[in-house]
C-alpha cells in the first residue's frame, strides 16, 4: 500500500515537475509569477490533440507540435504583453497573466468545444512489480520528467546561454553591464519554457483528461512545487514536485480526500515560515 | 430597467467595499492578499448563520460578521506577515480555497453544497420590493462612503504616511523591525473586517449562498478593480470597481445584438473579450486610470 | 438520404437568412413578443452539457417561431451564461428579469445556480425550469413556480443498486463527486444494496483536481466486487482512467451522463463493461428519435445529449402551457403546465408543433418528451420514472433492463 502511494506520488510529481521548472525559470528570469501557465498547458495539449486525433498523426509528432505551440504562445505573449510591461509591479503582471490564462482557455474552448477528449492511444493495463502497479506510459512520463530536469540543469550550468540566464536571474543590471543581451536571453527563456509547458500538456492529457479546464486545475500544485523548491532552482522545482505529489497521496491517510487541494498550500505556508526562500532557493540580495 | 441598474449598482457596491479592504492591505502595506474570497465567505456565512440559526437581528449579525472576519484576518496575518510579497499571494490564495473547502465539506454547519438560505431581511421597514432594493443600495452606498472616509483618514494621517514609507522602502522597514509587523497586522485585520461586512451584506442581499459562490475568481475581479482604478488610490478603486462591473455585465448585452454564433460560443467570446480589455487597460495604463500621485519631497520640488 | 438533402437546403437557406439578420439589431418585433430567457452552464464545470442545452433551447424556439409562434406571438429568446457559478448567475438573472423582461428562465443546471436565482425569480413572479437535484428546490419554492425536469429522488440510485445485486455483486465501495445531486443518488444505491454490503462508508472527491490516484487507491482497497461512482463526465473520465490503469477487474457502475459519448471516445475500448443507468429517455422513444434528427445526430445506439433533450422539453412544455392558458401570466401558466404534461386519458404528443396544433383544435394533450415522459408531482418535481439500465458493449449502450419507477 505504501509502496503504491509512493509510486503514485512520483507519477504526480512527474506531471508537475516540468511545468514547475518552467514556472520557476519564468519567475526567476522575468521576475513575476506567471499564472498563465495553466493556459499555456491547455494550448499545448489541444495542439497535440489536433495533430494526433484530427490529423491522425502519431503521438510523438503531436508532442513536438505541442512543444512548438507552447513556445510560440509563451514567446508571443511575452513580446506583446509582458515585456512591454516589464517595469510594472509584479502584482500587476500577475493579474494580467490571470486575464491571459482565461483568454487562452476560452479560445481553446471556442475552437474545440467543452467535451472531454482523449488521444488516439488505447488505455493500458498495468505492469505489476511486487504488488505495485504502474503502466508503461506512466513510466515514460517519469522518465521524461527526469530527462527534462537533467537537460534543463545542463542548459543552465554548461551552456553560455544558460549562464546568461542565471546571470539575468541573479542581477539583471549587472548582467546588462557585462554585455549579456537581455533581449535575446529573454526570447530564449520564453521559447524554452514554452516548449516545456507544451510537453507538460501532453503528459497531463495522457494521465488526466483533455478538456479546457485542465491547465487551471494544475496551476496551484505547479506553483506550490516551484515555490516550495525555491524559485530559480531547477532541482528545487523537482524536489518540490515530489514533495507535493507525495504529500497529496499520504494526506488521505489522515484527512478526508475532499481536503486534498488544501494540502499543497498548507505545506508551502509551513515551509516558507521556516525557510522563506524555499528548500533550495537562494536568498536574494535586495537592492 | 431601473431595477436592473439598482441591482448592478448594489453588486458594484459590494465590489467597492471589498476593493477598499484590499487596497488598505496592499496599498498601505504591500500585502498581496489573494484570499479575498475567503474573507468574503467567512463574512457571508457568519452573518447568515448568526441571523438565521442563532436568531440575532440581521443588522447586528452583519457587524459581528465583520468582526469574525477580522479575527480570521488576525490569524492569517500573524502566520504570514513576514512572507515576501509574491509568496504572500499564493498562501492567501490557499487560505481562500481552504475556507471554500471547509464550507463545502462541513455541511453540519454550512449545509455544504446545498447552500444556505437566508430569508431574513435587514433594514426591513415593511416596504415593497422596489423601495426595499433602493434602501439596500442606500445602505451599501453609505457603508462605501464611511469606509472611504476611514481609509482617507488613515492615508493622510501620520499612521498612513509611515505605512507608505514602509511599503516603498525595505531598509526603512528593516530598521523599524517589530513596529512594521504590528502595523501590517493591524491594517490587515481592518481590511478583513471590511471584507467580512461586504460578505454579510452580500449574503443578506441575494438570500442564498453556497460554497461555489466564493471561488478564487472574486479575488481576481477585486484585484482588477484596485489596479485598473489606480494602484493604491482610494478614489481610483471606486472607479475601477465600477469599470470592472461594467465590463463584466455590459458584455452580456453583446448577445442581444447578434445571432451568428451559438450561445456557448458567445459565452467564450465574452470572456475572451473581458480578458483582452483588462489586459489592454493594464498594458497601456499600468499604474491604473487614476494613478496615485507620486510622493514628492519638498527637497525634490525645490531643486 | 432524403433527410440529409433537405437538411442541407435548410442549412444553406437559413445561413443566408441568419447572416442577413445578424447585422440587424433584434429589437422587439411589431406584435408584442413573448420573452423567455435561458441561463445554461456554457462555461465552468457544466460546460460539457451547457452547449447542447443552449442549442436545444434555441432550436426549439426557432421551430415554434417558424410555425407561427404561440398565441400568434413570436417568442423572443435571450440566452445568458450561468458560468456554473451562482455569484455571476444572479447578475445574469437580474438582466434577464429586469432588462429583457422574461416571464421564465430555463436551463439552469447546477442546483446552486437554480437556488441562487430563486429569490429574485420568486419576487418577480418568474417561472423557472431547471434540471437540478437539490431536495431544497421544492422547499424554497413558495410560489409554485419552479419545475424540475430532472428526477429528484434517489430512484435512480436504487435502480442501479438493484441491478448490481442482480449481477451477483456482494461487496461494494462507493465514491461520489462532492455535490448535492450525486449524494442523493449514492443514498439510493446504499438503500438498495444495504449498508452491510459496503466495505466502508462512501466518501467524496472534488472536481478539477490534479490527480485522483489517492482517491482511486482508497476506493479499490479491499478489492470490492463492484464500485459505484456517480460524477460528471470530466472528473469521471480521469477517475476511470486511473481505475483501469490500476488493473482493477471488478465492475464499474456509474450514471449515464458520466459515461457519455465523449467519454467513450476518450477512453476507447477500455469502457467495455461499464454499467450505467438513467431515468431518461428510453432509446426507442419517438420524441428522443425526433430530437436526434432535430439536432443532426446519428442514432448510434447510445444515449446522447441527456440534458439537451430535457431542455427541448422545457421549451416545448412552456410553449404548450402558454397556449393552453391563453396568456403569459405566471399564475395561469404554472397551472397549465400540469394540464399539458401530466395525467392520463389525453392525447400523447411527442413534439411541440403537434401539441400546439392539437390545443388549437381544442384537444387535451399530454406531452411526452425527448428527455422523459414529463409527468410532475404536486411539488413540480418530475415523477419517478422508469429507469433504463445499460452496459457498454462494443462502444454502444446496450439496454439490460428497465425498472419501473
GROMACS .gro file of C-alpha atoms in nm, chain A residues 1 4-5 8 11-12 15-16 106 109 114-119 121-126 133-135 138 205-211 213-214 216-218 221 248-249 252 257-261, chain C residues 42-45 47-49 52 178 203-215 217-218 221 233-235 237-238 240-249 260 262-263 265-267 270:
model
   94
    1UNK     CA    1   0.000   0.000   0.000
    4UNK     CA    2   0.191   0.214  -0.429
    5UNK     CA    3   0.134   0.551  -0.270
    8UNK     CA    4   0.151   0.736  -0.734
   11UNK     CA    5   0.373   0.993  -1.114
   12UNK     CA    6   0.201   1.309  -0.994
   15UNK     CA    7   0.336   1.557  -1.418
   16UNK     CA    8   0.409   1.865  -1.209
  106UNK     CA    9  -1.164   3.017  -2.365
  109UNK     CA   10  -1.286   2.612  -2.580
  114UNK     CA   11  -1.604   2.176  -2.398
  115UNK     CA   12  -1.644   1.799  -2.432
  116UNK     CA   13  -1.383   1.568  -2.283
  117UNK     CA   14  -1.137   1.419  -2.530
  118UNK     CA   15  -0.859   1.165  -2.542
  119UNK     CA   16  -0.554   1.090  -2.750
  121UNK     CA   17  -0.392   0.573  -2.780
  122UNK     CA   18  -0.555   0.278  -2.610
  123UNK     CA   19  -0.558   0.273  -2.234
  124UNK     CA   20  -0.321   0.017  -2.097
  125UNK     CA   21  -0.344  -0.228  -1.814
  126UNK     CA   22  -0.058  -0.201  -1.570
  133UNK     CA   23   0.107  -0.134  -1.041
  134UNK     CA   24   0.219   0.119  -1.298
  135UNK     CA   25   0.152   0.145  -1.671
  138UNK     CA   26   0.341   0.632  -1.673
  205UNK     CA   27  -0.368   1.490  -2.130
  206UNK     CA   28  -0.240   1.134  -2.112
  207UNK     CA   29  -0.271   1.099  -1.740
  208UNK     CA   30  -0.583   1.304  -1.671
  209UNK     CA   31  -0.831   1.416  -1.937
  210UNK     CA   32  -0.818   1.658  -2.231
  211UNK     CA   33  -1.055   1.944  -2.155
  213UNK     CA   34  -1.007   2.342  -1.759
  214UNK     CA   35  -0.709   2.101  -1.748
  216UNK     CA   36  -0.634   2.559  -1.438
  217UNK     CA   37  -0.660   2.252  -1.214
  218UNK     CA   38  -0.283   2.200  -1.235
  221UNK     CA   39   0.015   2.238  -0.746
  248UNK     CA   40  -0.115   1.471  -0.151
  249UNK     CA   41  -0.104   1.092  -0.154
  252UNK     CA   42  -0.553   1.097   0.259
  257UNK     CA   43  -0.967   1.335   0.050
  258UNK     CA   44  -1.204   1.623  -0.008
  259UNK     CA   45  -0.943   1.846   0.157
  260UNK     CA   46  -0.662   1.729  -0.068
  261UNK     CA   47  -0.636   2.055  -0.259
  632UNK     CA   48  -2.191   2.748  -2.109
  633UNK     CA   49  -1.862   2.777  -1.922
  634UNK     CA   50  -1.730   2.634  -1.599
  635UNK     CA   51  -1.784   2.283  -1.466
  637UNK     CA   52  -1.974   2.330  -1.989
  638UNK     CA   53  -1.975   1.981  -2.143
  639UNK     CA   54  -2.352   1.990  -2.105
  642UNK     CA   55  -2.618   2.120  -2.602
  768UNK     CA   56  -1.895   1.624  -0.354
  793UNK     CA   57  -1.652   0.913   0.053
  794UNK     CA   58  -1.632   1.217  -0.171
  795UNK     CA   59  -1.394   1.388  -0.411
  796UNK     CA   60  -1.378   1.735  -0.569
  797UNK     CA   61  -1.374   1.830  -0.935
  798UNK     CA   62  -1.082   1.963  -1.138
  799UNK     CA   63  -0.808   1.808  -0.925
  800UNK     CA   64  -0.454   1.747  -1.049
  801UNK     CA   65  -0.468   1.381  -0.953
  802UNK     CA   66  -0.727   1.126  -0.845
  803UNK     CA   67  -0.483   0.847  -0.774
  804UNK     CA   68  -0.516   0.852  -0.399
  805UNK     CA   69  -0.895   0.850  -0.417
  807UNK     CA   70  -0.641   0.364  -0.439
  808UNK     CA   71  -0.869   0.421  -0.145
  811UNK     CA   72  -0.859  -0.109  -0.135
  823UNK     CA   73  -1.804   1.338  -1.728
  824UNK     CA   74  -1.484   1.542  -1.678
  825UNK     CA   75  -1.395   1.400  -1.337
  827UNK     CA   76  -1.311   1.024  -1.722
  828UNK     CA   77  -0.995   1.100  -1.524
  830UNK     CA   78  -1.195   0.582  -1.473
  831UNK     CA   79  -0.859   0.601  -1.647
  832UNK     CA   80  -0.688   0.557  -1.310
  833UNK     CA   81  -0.918   0.269  -1.219
  834UNK     CA   82  -0.839   0.091  -1.545
  835UNK     CA   83  -0.468   0.158  -1.512
  836UNK     CA   84  -0.463   0.013  -1.164
  837UNK     CA   85  -0.559  -0.323  -1.306
  838UNK     CA   86  -0.897  -0.342  -1.135
  839UNK     CA   87  -1.102  -0.622  -1.280
  850UNK     CA   88  -2.138   0.967  -2.232
  852UNK     CA   89  -1.726   1.185  -2.547
  853UNK     CA   90  -1.620   0.965  -2.254
  855UNK     CA   91  -1.437   0.834  -2.743
  856UNK     CA   92  -1.175   0.943  -2.492
  857UNK     CA   93  -1.112   0.602  -2.333
  860UNK     CA   94  -1.139   0.041  -2.205
   0.00000   0.00000   0.00000
